[in-house]
Short mmCIF file of C-alpha atoms in Angstrom, two decimals:
data_model
loop_
_atom_site.label_atom_id
_atom_site.label_comp_id
_atom_site.label_asym_id
_atom_site.label_seq_id
_atom_site.Cartn_x
_atom_site.Cartn_y
_atom_site.Cartn_z
CA MET A 22 345.20 108.46 129.32
CA GLY A 23 342.28 108.26 127.46
CA GLU A 24 341.69 104.80 129.56
CA LYS A 25 341.92 106.78 132.73
CA ARG A 26 340.13 109.65 132.25
CA GLU A 27 337.34 106.93 130.79
CA GLY A 28 338.03 104.33 134.73
CA ARG A 29 337.25 107.82 136.84
CA SER A 30 334.13 109.20 135.04
CA ARG A 31 332.88 105.52 135.69
CA ASP A 32 333.77 105.26 139.32
CA GLU A 33 332.25 108.99 139.58
CA ALA A 34 329.04 107.45 138.16
CA GLU A 35 329.10 104.05 140.55
CA ARG A 36 329.86 106.66 142.95
CA ARG A 37 327.05 108.82 141.88
CA GLU A 38 324.93 105.79 141.69
CA GLY A 39 325.37 104.91 144.96
CA GLY A 40 324.09 108.23 146.53
CA LEU A 41 321.45 108.76 149.21
CA HIS A 42 319.10 109.10 145.91
CA VAL A 43 319.02 105.54 145.82
CA LEU A 44 317.50 104.88 148.98
CA GLY A 45 314.32 107.35 147.67
CA ALA A 46 314.50 105.16 144.34
CA ILE A 47 313.87 102.06 146.37
CA TRP A 48 311.37 103.35 148.20
CA GLY A 49 309.55 104.17 145.08
CA GLY A 50 309.82 101.30 144.12
CA PHE A 51 308.44 99.28 147.35
CA ALA A 52 305.56 102.13 146.87
CA THR A 53 304.89 100.86 143.50
CA THR A 54 304.84 97.00 144.46
CA LEU A 55 302.67 97.93 146.89
CA LYS A 56 299.87 99.19 144.80
CA HIS A 57 299.96 96.54 142.51
CA LEU A 58 299.33 94.10 144.91
CA PHE A 59 295.82 95.30 145.32
CA ARG A 60 294.99 95.63 141.56
CA ARG A 61 292.94 92.88 140.09
CA PRO A 62 294.77 90.22 138.23
CA ILE A 63 294.71 90.68 134.28
CA THR A 64 295.98 86.96 133.83
CA GLN A 65 292.45 85.30 131.82
CA GLN A 66 291.82 82.02 132.74
CA TYR A 67 291.90 80.25 129.88
CA PRO A 68 290.01 76.65 129.93
CA GLU A 69 287.03 78.82 131.32
CA VAL A 70 287.84 82.21 129.73
CA ARG A 71 288.79 81.22 125.96
CA ARG A 72 289.09 84.79 124.08
CA SER A 73 288.59 85.08 120.76
CA LEU A 74 291.79 85.73 119.25
CA PRO A 75 292.08 88.24 116.13
CA GLU A 76 290.99 86.41 112.69
CA ARG A 77 295.00 86.30 111.60
CA ALA A 78 295.79 84.47 114.63
CA ARG A 79 298.10 81.67 112.87
CA GLY A 80 296.39 78.29 113.93
CA ARG A 81 295.26 75.36 112.38
CA ILE A 82 295.75 74.77 108.42
CA ILE A 83 293.11 74.34 106.43
CA LEU A 84 292.63 74.09 102.47
CA THR A 85 289.76 76.72 100.90
CA ARG A 86 287.66 76.45 98.13
CA ASP A 87 287.04 79.53 95.65
CA PRO A 88 284.05 81.59 94.76
CA LYS A 89 282.55 78.55 92.92
CA GLY A 90 283.24 75.86 95.35
CA ASP A 91 285.56 74.46 93.49
CA GLU A 92 289.15 72.80 95.63
CA ARG A 93 292.01 76.60 95.45
CA CYS A 94 294.84 74.34 95.41
CA VAL A 95 296.43 73.62 92.29
CA ALA A 96 298.68 71.50 93.59
CA CYS A 97 302.06 73.59 92.48
CA GLU A 98 303.98 72.53 96.09
CA LEU A 99 305.21 75.66 96.59
CA CYS A 100 304.03 76.07 100.38
CA SER A 101 305.95 72.58 100.52
CA ALA A 102 309.37 73.82 98.78
CA VAL A 103 308.52 76.80 101.31
CA CYS A 104 308.02 75.07 104.49
CA PRO A 105 311.10 75.43 106.89
CA VAL A 106 310.19 72.25 108.71
CA SER A 107 309.04 69.90 105.26
CA CYS A 108 305.72 68.72 107.07
CA ILE A 109 303.60 69.54 103.89
CA SER A 110 303.56 66.64 101.19
CA MET A 111 301.25 66.36 98.46
CA GLN A 112 300.42 64.50 95.26
CA ALA A 113 299.17 65.99 92.10
CA ALA A 114 296.38 65.28 89.81
CA GLN A 115 294.75 66.57 86.82
CA ARG A 116 291.57 66.52 85.53
CA GLU A 117 289.76 66.12 82.91
CA ASP A 118 288.88 69.95 81.97
CA GLY A 119 293.08 70.35 82.43
CA ARG A 120 292.58 71.86 85.88
CA ARG A 121 295.19 70.53 88.49
CA TYR A 122 294.59 69.30 91.77
CA ALA A 123 295.99 67.67 94.72
CA LEU A 124 295.12 63.78 94.18
CA TRP A 125 296.51 63.33 98.25
CA PHE A 126 297.43 66.27 100.69
CA ARG A 127 299.15 65.95 103.77
CA ILE A 128 300.07 68.28 106.95
CA ASN A 129 302.58 66.67 109.95
CA PHE A 130 300.85 69.11 112.87
CA ALA A 131 303.24 67.47 114.89
CA ARG A 132 306.20 69.00 112.84
CA CYS A 133 303.93 72.14 112.35
CA ILE A 134 305.57 75.13 113.28
CA PHE A 135 302.47 77.84 112.43
CA CYS A 136 304.82 80.55 111.06
CA GLY A 137 302.41 80.71 108.33
CA LEU A 138 304.42 81.09 105.37
CA CYS A 139 302.84 78.11 103.25
CA GLU A 140 300.05 80.61 103.27
CA GLU A 141 302.43 83.36 102.00
CA ALA A 142 303.49 81.20 99.55
CA CYS A 143 300.35 80.04 98.12
CA PRO A 144 299.32 81.53 94.73
CA THR A 145 295.74 80.49 94.83
CA LEU A 146 295.18 81.33 98.14
CA ALA A 147 293.87 78.10 98.84
CA ILE A 148 296.59 77.11 102.29
CA GLN A 149 295.17 79.34 105.16
CA LEU A 150 296.15 79.43 108.25
CA THR A 151 292.93 79.72 111.76
CA PRO A 152 292.69 81.09 115.00
CA ASP A 153 291.92 77.62 116.55
CA PHE A 154 295.31 76.61 118.39
CA GLU A 155 293.31 73.64 120.11
CA MET A 156 294.30 70.88 118.34
CA ILE A 157 295.73 67.93 121.34
CA LYS A 158 295.67 64.58 120.54
CA ALA A 159 297.38 62.00 122.78
CA ASP A 160 299.12 59.75 119.46
CA PRO A 161 301.36 61.81 117.10
CA LEU A 162 299.94 59.83 114.73
CA ASP A 163 296.80 61.48 115.01
CA LEU A 164 298.00 64.56 113.81
CA LEU A 165 298.64 63.59 110.61
CA TYR A 166 296.12 65.83 108.61
CA GLU A 167 294.80 64.53 105.38
CA LYS A 168 293.32 66.39 102.45
CA GLU A 169 289.43 65.50 104.35
CA ASP A 170 290.61 66.49 107.37
CA LEU A 171 292.10 69.73 105.85
CA LEU A 172 289.83 70.89 103.29
CA VAL A 173 286.70 73.30 104.36
CA ASP A 174 283.75 74.38 102.88
CA HIS A 175 284.28 78.17 102.50
CA CYS A 176 286.68 80.90 101.00
CA GLY A 177 288.18 81.25 104.24
CA LYS A 178 289.44 84.90 104.67
CA ASN A 179 289.30 85.84 101.11
CA THR A 180 285.93 85.73 99.56
CA TYR A 181 286.27 86.62 95.89
CA TYR A 182 289.82 85.33 94.64
CA ASP A 183 289.78 82.82 92.14
CA TYR A 184 292.74 82.30 90.59
CA GLN A 185 291.28 80.10 87.58
CA GLU A 186 289.14 83.17 86.55
CA HIS A 187 292.57 84.80 85.74
CA CYS A 188 294.54 82.22 84.63
CA GLY A 189 292.31 79.30 82.79
CA THR A 190 292.94 75.50 83.57
CA GLY A 191 294.40 74.71 80.37
CA GLU A 192 298.04 73.65 79.31
CA LYS A 193 300.81 76.46 78.58
CA GLY A 194 300.21 78.08 75.57
CA MET A 195 296.34 76.66 75.25
CA ARG A 196 295.67 79.90 77.48
CA PRO A 197 292.90 82.56 76.13
CA GLY A 198 295.11 86.11 75.72
CA GLU A 199 298.33 84.01 76.30
CA LEU A 200 300.84 85.47 74.68
CA PRO A 201 303.65 82.97 72.53
CA PRO A 202 306.53 81.99 74.21
CA VAL A 203 309.90 84.51 74.18
CA ASP A 204 312.72 83.11 72.45
CA PRO A 205 315.41 83.92 75.54
CA LYS A 206 318.07 84.22 72.64
CA THR A 207 316.35 87.10 71.36
CA ASN A 208 316.24 89.83 74.19
CA LEU A 209 320.14 88.84 74.76
CA PRO A 210 322.19 92.28 74.90
CA MET B 17 310.17 59.05 186.24
CA GLU B 18 311.41 62.57 186.28
CA LEU B 19 313.84 61.87 183.37
CA LEU B 20 311.03 60.25 181.82
CA THR B 21 307.97 62.69 181.67
CA TYR B 22 310.46 65.15 180.73
CA LEU B 23 311.95 63.13 177.65
CA ALA B 24 308.57 62.58 176.94
CA LEU B 25 307.72 66.30 176.94
CA MET B 26 311.04 67.70 175.12
CA GLY B 27 309.95 64.71 172.21
CA LEU B 28 306.62 65.67 172.11
CA LYS B 29 307.50 69.70 172.05
CA SER B 30 310.24 68.53 169.28
CA ILE B 31 307.67 67.10 167.01
CA ALA B 32 304.90 69.22 167.04
CA VAL B 33 307.66 71.92 166.19
CA LEU B 34 309.35 69.98 164.05
CA GLY B 35 305.58 69.13 162.37
CA PHE B 36 304.96 72.93 162.43
CA LEU B 37 307.66 73.52 160.89
CA LEU B 38 307.53 71.66 157.98
CA PHE B 39 303.86 72.32 157.41
CA ALA B 40 304.63 75.91 157.39
CA ALA B 41 307.36 76.22 155.01
CA SER B 42 305.53 74.33 152.29
CA TYR B 43 302.65 76.29 152.96
CA LEU B 44 305.09 79.42 152.88
CA VAL B 45 306.00 78.33 148.91
CA LEU B 46 302.32 78.45 148.28
CA GLY B 47 302.04 82.07 150.01
CA GLU B 48 305.25 83.19 148.03
CA ARG B 49 304.15 81.94 145.27
CA LYS B 50 300.69 83.66 145.77
CA LEU B 51 302.01 86.69 146.55
CA LEU B 52 304.08 87.21 144.39
CA ALA B 53 301.68 86.46 141.77
CA ARG B 54 299.46 89.32 143.17
CA PHE B 55 302.00 91.58 143.08
CA GLN B 56 303.25 90.80 139.47
CA VAL B 57 298.99 91.35 138.45
CA ARG B 58 298.78 87.33 137.81
CA TYR B 59 296.33 84.73 140.40
CA GLY B 60 299.33 82.12 141.28
CA PRO B 61 298.80 78.56 141.57
CA ASN B 62 295.02 78.44 141.52
CA ARG B 63 294.59 74.71 139.99
CA ALA B 64 295.46 72.19 142.62
CA GLY B 65 292.61 72.08 145.43
CA PRO B 66 290.42 75.44 145.96
CA TRP B 67 292.34 78.16 145.60
CA GLY B 68 295.44 76.25 144.79
CA LEU B 69 295.56 75.06 148.39
CA LEU B 70 296.65 71.42 147.09
CA GLN B 71 299.62 72.85 145.70
CA PRO B 72 302.27 72.04 148.30
CA ILE B 73 301.23 68.19 148.65
CA ALA B 74 301.19 67.98 144.57
CA ASP B 75 304.41 69.78 144.55
CA MET B 76 305.86 67.31 147.56
CA ILE B 77 304.52 64.21 145.75
CA LYS B 78 306.18 65.33 142.61
CA LEU B 79 309.66 66.24 144.17
CA LEU B 80 309.43 62.35 145.78
CA ALA B 81 308.45 60.76 142.81
CA LYS B 82 311.28 62.37 140.62
CA GLU B 83 314.46 60.21 139.88
CA ASP B 84 317.41 61.14 142.39
CA ILE B 85 320.64 61.34 140.03
CA VAL B 86 323.83 61.39 140.85
CA PRO B 87 325.76 63.29 138.20
CA GLN B 88 328.88 61.27 136.72
CA GLY B 89 332.35 62.55 137.77
CA ALA B 90 330.45 64.01 141.34
CA ASP B 91 331.79 63.28 144.48
CA ARG B 92 329.44 61.17 145.76
CA LYS B 93 329.36 61.36 149.56
CA LEU B 94 329.93 64.75 149.63
CA PHE B 95 326.84 65.30 147.19
CA LEU B 96 324.41 63.19 149.17
CA LEU B 97 325.41 65.46 152.56
CA ALA B 98 324.79 68.40 151.01
CA PRO B 99 321.79 69.18 150.80
CA ALA B 100 321.01 67.31 154.13
CA LEU B 101 323.48 69.84 155.97
CA VAL B 102 321.27 72.87 154.67
CA ALA B 103 317.78 71.41 155.91
CA THR B 104 319.28 70.28 159.14
CA THR B 105 321.44 73.08 160.13
CA ALA B 106 318.07 75.44 159.08
CA LEU B 107 315.95 72.86 161.34
CA LEU B 108 317.89 72.37 164.23
CA SER B 109 318.27 76.53 164.21
CA PHE B 110 314.68 76.95 165.32
CA GLY B 111 315.13 75.20 168.45
CA ALA B 112 316.32 77.82 169.81
CA VAL B 113 313.77 80.40 168.74
CA PRO B 114 311.17 81.03 171.69
CA TRP B 115 307.30 81.28 170.30
CA GLY B 116 305.99 81.79 173.85
CA PRO B 117 305.96 82.41 177.31
CA GLU B 118 306.90 79.00 180.13
CA LEU B 119 303.20 77.54 180.99
CA VAL B 120 303.20 75.89 184.21
CA LEU B 121 301.43 72.99 184.07
CA GLY B 122 300.74 70.77 187.01
CA GLY B 123 303.87 72.47 188.82
CA ARG B 124 305.95 71.48 185.86
CA LYS B 125 307.65 74.31 183.83
CA ILE B 126 307.28 74.24 180.24
CA GLU B 127 309.55 76.32 178.50
CA GLY B 128 308.19 78.08 175.09
CA ALA B 129 311.02 76.67 173.17
CA VAL B 130 312.28 73.24 172.06
CA ALA B 131 315.57 74.27 174.09
CA ASP B 132 316.12 77.73 176.15
CA VAL B 133 319.33 77.85 175.52
CA GLN B 134 321.28 80.28 177.68
CA VAL B 135 323.59 81.48 174.07
CA GLY B 136 320.15 81.16 172.06
CA LEU B 137 321.99 83.91 169.46
CA LEU B 138 325.14 82.47 169.45
CA TYR B 139 323.79 79.09 168.77
CA ILE B 140 321.75 80.02 165.74
CA PHE B 141 324.47 81.61 164.23
CA ALA B 142 326.56 78.72 164.49
CA MET B 143 323.83 77.35 162.40
CA SER B 144 323.25 79.96 159.85
CA SER B 145 327.54 79.66 159.77
CA LEU B 146 327.66 75.91 159.06
CA SER B 147 324.56 76.23 156.85
CA VAL B 148 327.52 77.64 154.22
CA TYR B 149 328.99 74.16 154.53
CA GLY B 150 325.47 72.76 152.68
CA ILE B 151 326.12 75.44 150.26
CA ALA B 152 329.77 74.79 149.46
CA LEU B 153 329.87 71.30 149.83
CA GLY B 154 326.79 70.83 147.31
CA GLY B 155 328.68 73.15 144.82
CA TRP B 156 331.85 71.40 144.98
CA ALA B 157 331.04 67.75 144.43
CA SER B 158 328.05 68.21 141.93
CA ASN B 159 331.42 68.74 139.70
CA SER B 160 329.68 71.58 137.53
CA LYS B 161 331.08 74.63 136.69
CA TYR B 162 328.00 76.62 137.46
CA SER B 163 327.32 74.86 140.68
CA LEU B 164 331.16 75.72 141.57
CA LEU B 165 330.53 78.95 140.63
CA GLY B 166 327.53 78.87 142.85
CA ALA B 167 329.07 77.49 145.98
CA VAL B 168 332.00 79.75 145.48
CA ARG B 169 329.44 82.83 145.57
CA GLY B 170 327.89 81.86 148.13
CA ALA B 171 330.41 81.25 150.28
CA ALA B 172 332.26 84.49 149.93
CA GLN B 173 328.77 86.52 150.55
CA MET B 174 327.75 84.36 153.86
CA ILE B 175 331.24 85.25 155.36
CA SER B 176 331.17 88.34 154.49
CA TYR B 177 327.78 88.95 155.56
CA GLU B 178 327.96 86.62 158.90
CA ILE B 179 330.17 90.08 160.29
CA SER B 180 327.59 92.35 159.88
CA LEU B 181 324.33 90.42 160.71
CA GLY B 182 326.38 89.53 163.91
CA LEU B 183 327.15 92.90 164.77
CA SER B 184 323.82 94.18 163.81
CA LEU B 185 322.46 92.32 166.88
CA ALA B 186 325.19 92.94 169.56
CA PRO B 187 323.60 96.59 170.99
CA ILE B 188 320.57 94.74 171.10
CA VAL B 189 322.15 92.15 173.44
CA MET B 190 323.90 95.24 174.49
CA LEU B 191 320.38 97.01 176.10
CA SER B 192 319.18 93.04 177.14
CA GLY B 193 322.00 91.90 178.35
CA SER B 194 321.41 88.61 177.46
CA PHE B 195 322.41 86.55 174.43
CA SER B 196 319.10 84.31 175.73
CA LEU B 197 316.36 84.50 173.12
CA ARG B 198 314.04 84.50 176.18
CA GLU B 199 315.72 87.08 177.81
CA ILE B 200 315.56 89.53 175.09
CA VAL B 201 311.78 89.10 174.42
CA GLU B 202 311.69 89.58 178.38
CA ALA B 203 313.47 92.66 178.00
CA GLN B 204 310.94 94.36 175.81
CA GLU B 205 308.23 94.53 177.97
CA LYS B 206 307.38 98.50 177.45
CA VAL B 207 309.06 98.50 173.85
CA PRO B 208 310.21 96.77 170.78
CA PHE B 209 313.38 96.97 170.33
CA GLY B 210 312.82 97.25 166.92
CA LEU B 211 311.34 100.99 167.42
CA ILE B 212 314.83 101.85 169.98
CA GLN B 213 317.50 100.70 167.45
CA PRO B 214 315.63 101.21 163.77
CA VAL B 215 319.43 101.01 162.53
CA SER B 216 319.93 98.01 163.59
CA LEU B 217 316.64 96.09 162.18
CA PHE B 218 317.67 97.70 159.08
CA LEU B 219 321.03 96.14 159.21
CA PHE B 220 320.25 93.01 160.47
CA LEU B 221 317.33 92.11 157.68
CA THR B 222 319.81 93.24 154.65
CA SER B 223 322.14 90.91 156.39
CA ALA B 224 320.35 88.41 157.25
CA LEU B 225 318.83 88.57 153.51
CA ALA B 226 321.99 88.17 152.60
CA GLU B 227 322.83 84.79 154.96
CA ILE B 228 319.89 83.09 153.36
CA LYS B 229 320.42 84.16 149.96
CA ARG B 230 317.28 85.71 149.28
CA ILE B 231 316.70 88.07 146.68
CA PRO B 232 318.13 90.68 146.22
CA PHE B 233 321.17 88.40 147.04
CA ASP B 234 320.34 85.67 145.40
CA LEU B 235 323.56 85.76 143.63
CA PRO B 236 324.75 81.96 144.81
CA GLU B 237 321.57 80.57 142.84
CA ALA B 238 321.44 83.24 139.98
CA GLU B 239 319.70 81.62 137.33
CA ASN B 240 319.99 83.83 134.67
CA GLU B 241 323.80 83.91 134.84
CA LEU B 242 324.50 80.19 136.67
CA VAL B 243 321.58 77.98 135.73
CA ALA B 244 320.44 77.09 139.24
CA GLY B 245 323.37 77.84 141.22
CA TYR B 246 325.33 75.52 143.56
CA HIS B 247 322.11 73.21 143.34
CA THR B 248 321.88 72.90 139.83
CA GLU B 249 322.67 69.61 139.75
CA TYR B 250 320.08 68.39 142.28
CA SER B 251 316.99 66.71 141.55
CA GLY B 252 314.06 65.32 143.26
CA MET B 253 313.89 65.49 147.39
CA ARG B 254 317.74 66.42 147.23
CA PHE B 255 316.41 69.62 145.27
CA GLY B 256 313.35 69.68 148.04
CA LEU B 257 315.68 69.86 150.64
CA PHE B 258 317.58 72.82 149.25
CA PHE B 259 314.46 74.05 149.24
CA LEU B 260 313.18 73.48 152.38
CA GLY B 261 316.44 74.72 154.24
CA GLU B 262 315.47 77.93 152.37
CA TYR B 263 312.10 78.80 153.62
CA VAL B 264 312.79 77.09 157.03
CA ASN B 265 315.38 79.76 157.28
CA ILE B 266 312.78 82.47 155.82
CA ILE B 267 310.82 81.62 159.12
CA VAL B 268 313.61 81.39 161.47
CA LEU B 269 314.65 84.52 159.99
CA GLY B 270 311.01 85.98 160.97
CA GLY B 271 310.92 83.87 164.59
CA VAL B 272 314.63 85.72 165.05
CA VAL B 273 313.43 89.09 163.84
CA ALA B 274 309.95 89.17 165.71
CA ASN B 275 311.59 88.11 168.89
CA MET B 276 314.86 90.41 169.04
CA PHE B 277 312.83 93.60 167.08
CA LEU B 278 309.00 93.38 166.97
CA GLY B 279 308.76 91.82 171.06
CA GLY B 280 308.83 88.09 170.42
CA TRP B 281 304.71 86.50 171.38
CA LYS B 282 303.84 89.57 173.25
CA GLY B 283 301.20 91.99 172.29
CA PRO B 284 297.71 93.06 173.73
CA LEU B 285 294.15 90.86 173.46
CA LEU B 286 295.24 87.63 171.35
CA PRO B 287 297.20 84.76 172.86
CA PRO B 288 300.93 84.61 172.79
CA LEU B 289 301.43 81.96 170.35
CA LEU B 290 299.58 83.71 168.00
CA TRP B 291 301.46 87.44 168.13
CA PHE B 292 304.38 85.27 167.52
CA VAL B 293 303.28 83.84 164.45
CA ILE B 294 301.66 86.60 163.33
CA LYS B 295 305.05 88.66 163.99
CA VAL B 296 306.66 85.92 161.82
CA LEU B 297 304.22 85.91 158.75
CA ALA B 298 304.23 89.74 158.88
CA VAL B 299 308.17 89.29 158.56
CA ALA B 300 307.96 86.69 155.83
CA PHE B 301 305.54 89.14 154.10
CA PHE B 302 308.28 91.94 153.95
CA LEU B 303 310.72 89.47 152.35
CA ILE B 304 308.21 88.06 149.76
CA TRP B 305 307.77 91.99 149.18
CA VAL B 306 311.02 92.47 148.85
CA ARG B 307 311.55 89.50 146.35
CA ALA B 308 308.85 91.83 144.47
CA THR B 309 310.53 95.11 144.28
CA LEU B 310 314.07 94.99 143.92
CA PRO B 311 316.44 93.33 141.45
CA ARG B 312 319.35 90.81 142.32
CA LEU B 313 322.24 93.10 142.70
CA ARG B 314 325.83 92.53 141.23
CA TYR B 315 328.47 90.66 143.45
CA ASP B 316 330.92 93.78 143.72
CA GLN B 317 328.10 96.16 144.78
CA LEU B 318 327.07 93.14 146.74
CA MET B 319 330.51 92.89 148.39
CA HIS B 320 330.82 96.76 148.43
CA LEU B 321 327.15 97.24 150.49
CA GLY B 322 328.55 94.34 153.04
CA TRP B 323 331.98 95.48 153.73
CA LYS B 324 331.99 99.62 152.84
CA LEU B 325 328.19 100.68 154.04
CA LEU B 326 326.86 97.30 156.57
CA LEU B 327 329.76 96.73 158.36
CA PRO B 328 330.88 100.12 159.06
CA LEU B 329 327.17 101.11 159.86
CA SER B 330 327.00 98.11 162.56
CA VAL B 331 330.45 98.74 164.43
CA LEU B 332 329.30 102.67 164.45
CA ASN B 333 325.65 101.52 165.76
CA VAL B 334 328.05 99.61 168.23
CA ILE B 335 329.82 102.12 169.74
CA LEU B 336 326.90 104.47 169.81
CA THR B 337 325.03 102.56 171.55
CA GLY B 338 327.82 101.48 173.80
CA ALA B 339 328.50 105.19 174.17
CA VAL B 340 324.70 105.94 175.45
CA LEU B 341 324.60 102.98 177.88
CA ALA B 342 327.87 104.01 179.41
CA ALA B 343 326.52 107.41 179.80
CA TRP B 344 323.39 106.56 181.18
CA PRO B 345 323.17 103.03 182.79
CA LYS B 346 320.78 101.22 183.02
CA SER B 347 317.73 103.48 182.95
#
């Protein structure tokens, strides 16, 4: 019963659709397309006209420095862990003052999908994406960017954040103002 | 000697028309892409040569250089034959389309058509019916479900629309009293038939759009349902032949509409050939405009339109024209 009524109403809807006013709608369509024929094309002719992309556009990845000029990256591997295509790899090392850094840092841009997850994951704001997207190479091996290709001489999008200022550089338990480690057995219910 | 000159003339004319047709078809592709782009507020191809004028040549080189794949499990002979069938029937049907008046050169009459067939209209219909085989066989021989679906749709659609296609032109034949396109054009000395028979023009254009599988009736190749329909499995120049057939068909349709409804090569001031070309291009422009405007019909809508609207209308049109002609014979 219910099915039947539904079927009938759909038939009616189709009959109404097929009425004469369809012709009016079609005519409106033709008028609209004709109007567009005389409009200026809005295409930007790419190689000649290069529009500047927004600051947060996701392109080539860089490694930035903190305001003092030191490398921000502490080789925590978070970017490498979050990368969905596993295109980031690095080797951690420690300086004499206890500060961690990446001995080598490599991004395979032939794999990178420019999702920006590494930038989100980075606790020190070291790894950042830039609006530059013109990095075509004839050989995929040339898309393997090493640390010296990635490291830049500026702070990137954030000019004041300094991770080391907050956390210090020493080993665990030696940082200024750090509380002693909590024994997890003591806060069980 | 007489026969030799005749044959030489015939050959020259055929070559000229064939060359013009292929040239026009390839540049019609460019024109369509350009116009379609402007309809969509884009530029269209503009990289190959000035204003993209070398684009057809680039496309042709690309198509010729591509690998010619015959899919595994395909019916090889039919697969190879089908695109040729489509292109040949399209090219052949233009043979009966006159493009200019008779020319008298050195006491010899030269007709403004490759062949001034007495039943030219029937010949063109026959050719367009034959091109269904190209579609159906191509889809069948590909051994792919998408191709087969496209072919089945194509066959069903072309067979249903052929009826109203033929009937829509019957009033014109009744008015002019001839099947020869030349005589039909001559009969439009005073008024083009498009003004006397606007309903017939509408019916013919609609069914012809379905016959040559243009949007909004491009169900056989509906790319968002059937990949590319009947020519899914074709590549290289064999795909190119399907493509060529489609665009030659547009020119043929333009020629037929120009001859049947717009007064053929007749027109003030300009030379006859130029008038003919202008009218063909006007029809082609209209087809591109339709493509830019209308969405594709659903399959049941297509069949409804064909059988429930176009066919009764065209029969009615034939009856009314007959009645008027019977009441006021040959005024």
